[in-house]
């Protein structure tokens, strides 16, 4: 450890590199173990958001769908802050929802 | 002779250069010194060097290749270690064997070797492709070697997944090239980090030790010298052998052993005051 590293760590400006290594490893292993490529994960994330937002209004920017791993078990964890429930769920074929509002995500962007 | 008594153990890692061959040589000698009939198989046909680490490179006449082809008997190919006659090496054949060698072939070889041994250690090539699969097919249990580095642990994880899916059991971990000071300073993945992440029982901890290089230069594994004379790595390899045989040898995390000035002062004060 150089003097500068030490000072940075004492001032909590920089995390110990061992801790950084651990966090990076946990993330990369969650992906390795699930054998999902980033593109598939992104698509799944998108679809999950779409399904959920038919029922409730969610905060799309704050929402997070990620892989976590512990004890060689990998879990898909979705953390989606709910703004409010929809009075009329946007389910195709249920009620008379307008086609243009059927996809709340597309509408939001 | 008991045909089914041998424990056939794969020494593997995924990543190259983490210490598989060094462990195989030292563990082989240590087991042999404990009185177990031990055979080590060099399954790294592409980059063989178990013979060098054991100092047996000039005594090879036949290899696994001739045994498989039936052009020599197994006894003719096995090279006995002079100082430790309980240990025998089955040398790797020509790298061109990789073109046709199949998992079944490795099974055949290991079963033959196992008929006259208590322990069969298979030194696995790096990677997760054909060479690994051939070697793994012959094994019942495995020791995964890793260093406390990101890429080595990631590759170890991949290998553990493959071993699990082949039903290899138990799988135990040896953590090599441990630097206690860096770990204590959190400048390296710690023992706890690695065992938590890989979720394997820890069979041994081997410190970074210059004597490993010296012994490799000479072709004399550290464990030849026995426990008392040995360096830290030598003691670690001997302890791996003892644990493998079921002995309860406590594991001490060296990064948690308090050393250095502050700990010494602490001990001094507590000794004199209490
Ligand atoms: N505990 C250790 N301390 C210092 N050097 C080591 C240690 N373990 C292995 N090495 C060195 O690392 C290199 C790779 O070891 P090796 O056993 O050939 O790895 P692998 O068979 O996994 O490719 C060798 O040069 C060896 O001397
Ligand atoms: Mg090797």
GROMACS .gro file of C-alpha atoms in nm, chain B residues 24-236:
model
  213
  133UNK     CA    1   0.007  -3.289  -0.672
  134UNK     CA    2   0.381  -3.347  -0.627
  135UNK     CA    3   0.394  -3.237  -0.264
  136UNK     CA    4   0.072  -3.410  -0.163
  137UNK     CA    5   0.185  -3.727  -0.340
  138UNK     CA    6   0.510  -3.737  -0.147
  139UNK     CA    7   0.338  -3.646   0.182
  140UNK     CA    8   0.080  -3.924   0.145
  141UNK     CA    9   0.352  -4.172   0.053
  142UNK     CA   10   0.552  -4.072   0.360
  143UNK     CA   11   0.247  -4.145   0.571
  144UNK     CA   12   0.268  -4.499   0.442
  145UNK     CA   13  -0.005  -4.484   0.176
  146UNK     CA   14   0.063  -4.643  -0.163
  147UNK     CA   15   0.028  -4.338  -0.382
  148UNK     CA   16   0.026  -4.290  -0.758
  149UNK     CA   17   0.026  -3.957  -0.938
  150UNK     CA   18  -0.100  -3.941  -1.296
  151UNK     CA   19   0.011  -3.656  -1.519
  152UNK     CA   20  -0.307  -3.581  -1.713
  153UNK     CA   21  -0.169  -3.255  -1.849
  154UNK     CA   22  -0.063  -3.406  -2.180
  155UNK     CA   23  -0.018  -3.071  -2.346
  156UNK     CA   24   0.210  -2.911  -2.088
  157UNK     CA   25   0.339  -3.195  -1.875
  158UNK     CA   26   0.574  -3.116  -1.591
  159UNK     CA   27   0.481  -3.329  -1.294
  160UNK     CA   28   0.789  -3.539  -1.381
  161UNK     CA   29   1.011  -3.231  -1.342
  162UNK     CA   30   0.867  -3.130  -1.006
  163UNK     CA   31   0.925  -3.481  -0.875
  164UNK     CA   32   1.276  -3.498  -1.022
  165UNK     CA   33   1.183  -3.805  -1.227
  166UNK     CA   34   1.221  -3.663  -1.579
  167UNK     CA   35   1.529  -3.871  -1.665
  168UNK     CA   36   1.380  -4.200  -1.560
  169UNK     CA   37   1.081  -4.210  -1.792
  170UNK     CA   38   1.079  -4.502  -2.034
  171UNK     CA   39   0.712  -4.561  -2.110
  172UNK     CA   40   0.408  -4.339  -2.062
  173UNK     CA   41   0.030  -4.362  -2.035
  174UNK     CA   42   0.026  -4.382  -2.412
  175UNK     CA   43   0.207  -4.718  -2.431
  176UNK     CA   44  -0.004  -4.853  -2.146
  177UNK     CA   45  -0.323  -4.765  -2.333
  178UNK     CA   46  -0.191  -4.907  -2.658
  179UNK     CA   47  -0.106  -5.227  -2.476
  180UNK     CA   48   0.257  -5.208  -2.584
  181UNK     CA   49   0.384  -5.219  -2.226
  182UNK     CA   50   0.257  -5.327  -1.887
  183UNK     CA   51   0.150  -5.065  -1.636
  184UNK     CA   52   0.436  -5.165  -1.402
  185UNK     CA   53   0.686  -5.081  -1.675
  186UNK     CA   54   0.548  -4.732  -1.719
  187UNK     CA   55   0.513  -4.639  -1.352
  188UNK     CA   56   0.824  -4.456  -1.229
  189UNK     CA   57   0.899  -4.523  -0.864
  190UNK     CA   58   1.042  -4.240  -0.657
  191UNK     CA   59   1.385  -4.341  -0.522
  192UNK     CA   60   1.365  -4.169  -0.183
  193UNK     CA   61   0.998  -4.240  -0.137
  194UNK     CA   62   0.922  -4.578  -0.297
  195UNK     CA   63   0.556  -4.559  -0.193
  196UNK     CA   64   0.515  -4.298  -0.465
  197UNK     CA   65   0.490  -4.377  -0.836
  198UNK     CA   66   0.438  -4.148  -1.136
  199UNK     CA   67   0.249  -4.239  -1.450
  200UNK     CA   68   0.399  -3.996  -1.704
  201UNK     CA   69   0.190  -3.816  -1.962
  202UNK     CA   70   0.215  -3.940  -2.319
  203UNK     CA   71   0.285  -3.742  -2.631
  204UNK     CA   72   0.081  -3.421  -2.671
  205UNK     CA   73  -0.059  -3.567  -2.993
  206UNK     CA   74  -0.255  -3.809  -2.774
  207UNK     CA   75  -0.491  -3.518  -2.717
  208UNK     CA   76  -0.627  -3.576  -3.067
  209UNK     CA   77  -0.778  -3.911  -2.983
  210UNK     CA   78  -0.783  -3.951  -2.605
  211UNK     CA   79  -1.132  -4.000  -2.465
  212UNK     CA   80  -1.279  -3.988  -2.114
  213UNK     CA   81  -1.309  -4.368  -2.128
  214UNK     CA   82  -0.933  -4.398  -2.183
  215UNK     CA   83  -0.856  -4.197  -1.870
  216UNK     CA   84  -1.104  -4.407  -1.676
  217UNK     CA   85  -0.927  -4.722  -1.792
  218UNK     CA   86  -0.586  -4.591  -1.693
  219UNK     CA   87  -0.698  -4.464  -1.352
  220UNK     CA   88  -0.875  -4.790  -1.273
  221UNK     CA   89  -0.561  -4.988  -1.356
  222UNK     CA   90  -0.343  -4.763  -1.145
  223UNK     CA   91  -0.597  -4.774  -0.865
  224UNK     CA   92  -0.569  -5.151  -0.839
  225UNK     CA   93  -0.233  -5.118  -0.672
  226UNK     CA   94  -0.271  -4.791  -0.483
  227UNK     CA   95  -0.444  -4.636  -0.186
  228UNK     CA   96  -0.443  -4.289  -0.343
  229UNK     CA   97  -0.444  -4.188  -0.707
  230UNK     CA   98  -0.389  -3.817  -0.768
  231UNK     CA   99  -0.465  -3.683  -1.115
  232UNK     CA  100  -0.284  -3.363  -1.213
  233UNK     CA  101  -0.541  -3.191  -1.433
  234UNK     CA  102  -0.466  -2.953  -1.720
  235UNK     CA  103  -0.590  -2.595  -1.704
  236UNK     CA  104  -0.909  -2.505  -1.888
  237UNK     CA  105  -1.252  -2.663  -1.898
  238UNK     CA  106  -1.230  -2.834  -2.235
  239UNK     CA  107  -1.139  -3.184  -2.348
  240UNK     CA  108  -0.831  -3.230  -2.131
  241UNK     CA  109  -1.023  -3.135  -1.820
  242UNK     CA  110  -1.318  -3.355  -1.911
  243UNK     CA  111  -1.096  -3.655  -1.977
  244UNK     CA  112  -0.923  -3.617  -1.643
  245UNK     CA  113  -1.245  -3.551  -1.453
  246UNK     CA  114  -1.410  -3.862  -1.593
  247UNK     CA  115  -1.155  -4.076  -1.411
  248UNK     CA  116  -1.199  -3.916  -1.070
  249UNK     CA  117  -1.435  -3.976  -0.780
  250UNK     CA  118  -1.344  -3.674  -0.573
  251UNK     CA  119  -1.166  -3.347  -0.637
  252UNK     CA  120  -0.942  -3.085  -0.485
  253UNK     CA  121  -0.987  -2.742  -0.638
  254UNK     CA  122  -0.679  -2.520  -0.613
  255UNK     CA  123  -0.711  -2.144  -0.634
  256UNK     CA  124  -0.522  -1.832  -0.539
  257UNK     CA  125  -0.698  -1.538  -0.374
  258UNK     CA  126  -0.726  -1.351  -0.704
  259UNK     CA  127  -1.035  -1.254  -0.899
  260UNK     CA  128  -0.965  -1.447  -1.216
  261UNK     CA  129  -0.850  -1.762  -1.036
  262UNK     CA  130  -1.158  -1.769  -0.811
  263UNK     CA  131  -1.389  -1.706  -1.103
  264UNK     CA  132  -1.238  -1.994  -1.298
  265UNK     CA  133  -1.250  -2.216  -0.990
  266UNK     CA  134  -1.621  -2.142  -0.962
  267UNK     CA  135  -1.675  -2.254  -1.319
  268UNK     CA  136  -1.487  -2.577  -1.258
  269UNK     CA  137  -1.683  -2.646  -0.938
  270UNK     CA  138  -2.005  -2.614  -1.138
  271UNK     CA  139  -1.879  -2.872  -1.390
  272UNK     CA  140  -1.758  -3.109  -1.116
  273UNK     CA  141  -2.097  -3.084  -0.945
  274UNK     CA  142  -2.278  -3.171  -1.263
  275UNK     CA  143  -2.056  -3.478  -1.304
  276UNK     CA  144  -2.143  -3.596  -0.954
  277UNK     CA  145  -1.786  -3.568  -0.825
  278UNK     CA  146  -1.796  -3.568  -0.447
  279UNK     CA  147  -1.649  -3.448  -0.216
  280UNK     CA  148  -1.495  -3.135  -0.364
  281UNK     CA  149  -1.252  -2.960  -0.131
  282UNK     CA  150  -1.058  -2.637  -0.159
  283UNK     CA  151  -0.689  -2.555  -0.128
  284UNK     CA  152  -0.612  -2.185  -0.121
  285UNK     CA  153  -0.258  -2.126  -0.248
  286UNK     CA  154  -0.015  -1.832  -0.243
  287UNK     CA  155  -0.179  -1.670   0.057
  288UNK     CA  156  -0.017  -1.343   0.167
  289UNK     CA  157  -0.128  -1.286   0.526
  290UNK     CA  158  -0.013  -0.925   0.542
  291UNK     CA  159  -0.199  -0.819   0.228
  292UNK     CA  160  -0.509  -1.001   0.352
  293UNK     CA  161  -0.491  -0.837   0.691
  294UNK     CA  162  -0.467  -0.500   0.511
  295UNK     CA  163  -0.766  -0.590   0.294
  296UNK     CA  164  -0.552  -0.553  -0.015
  297UNK     CA  165  -0.649  -0.901  -0.128
  298UNK     CA  166  -0.950  -1.131  -0.117
  299UNK     CA  167  -0.945  -1.290   0.228
  300UNK     CA  168  -0.968  -1.658   0.319
  301UNK     CA  169  -1.320  -1.594   0.438
  302UNK     CA  170  -1.418  -1.419   0.112
  303UNK     CA  171  -1.299  -1.709  -0.100
  304UNK     CA  172  -1.454  -1.985   0.112
  305UNK     CA  173  -1.783  -1.793   0.137
  306UNK     CA  174  -1.801  -1.738  -0.235
  307UNK     CA  175  -1.701  -2.086  -0.347
  308UNK     CA  176  -1.888  -2.258  -0.062
  309UNK     CA  177  -1.643  -2.549  -0.038
  310UNK     CA  178  -1.482  -2.702   0.270
  311UNK     CA  179  -1.128  -2.574   0.310
  312UNK     CA  180  -0.870  -2.852   0.299
  313UNK     CA  181  -0.562  -2.635   0.324
  314UNK     CA  182  -0.402  -2.292   0.315
  315UNK     CA  183  -0.059  -2.258   0.153
  316UNK     CA  184   0.139  -1.941   0.203
  317UNK     CA  185   0.333  -1.767  -0.069
  318UNK     CA  186   0.672  -1.924  -0.009
  319UNK     CA  187   1.003  -1.882  -0.196
  320UNK     CA  188   1.103  -2.232  -0.096
  321UNK     CA  189   0.846  -2.362  -0.345
  322UNK     CA  190   1.061  -2.223  -0.625
  323UNK     CA  191   1.384  -2.356  -0.473
  324UNK     CA  192   1.237  -2.704  -0.443
  325UNK     CA  193   1.108  -2.691  -0.799
  326UNK     CA  194   1.458  -2.600  -0.920
  327UNK     CA  195   1.594  -2.910  -0.751
  328UNK     CA  196   1.313  -3.146  -0.841
  329UNK     CA  197   1.272  -3.226  -0.472
  330UNK     CA  198   0.922  -3.158  -0.337
  331UNK     CA  199   0.924  -2.971  -0.006
  332UNK     CA  200   0.741  -3.251   0.169
  333UNK     CA  201   1.040  -3.484   0.122
  334UNK     CA  202   1.204  -3.308   0.416
  335UNK     CA  203   0.932  -3.390   0.663
  336UNK     CA  204   0.741  -3.172   0.902
  337UNK     CA  205   1.008  -3.036   1.135
  338UNK     CA  206   1.259  -2.912   0.879
  339UNK     CA  207   0.998  -2.775   0.646
  340UNK     CA  208   0.911  -2.426   0.535
  341UNK     CA  209   0.556  -2.288   0.583
  342UNK     CA  210   0.443  -2.432   0.248
  343UNK     CA  211   0.589  -2.772   0.337
  344UNK     CA  212   0.392  -2.780   0.661
  345UNK     CA  213   0.079  -2.675   0.476
   0.00000   0.00000   0.00000
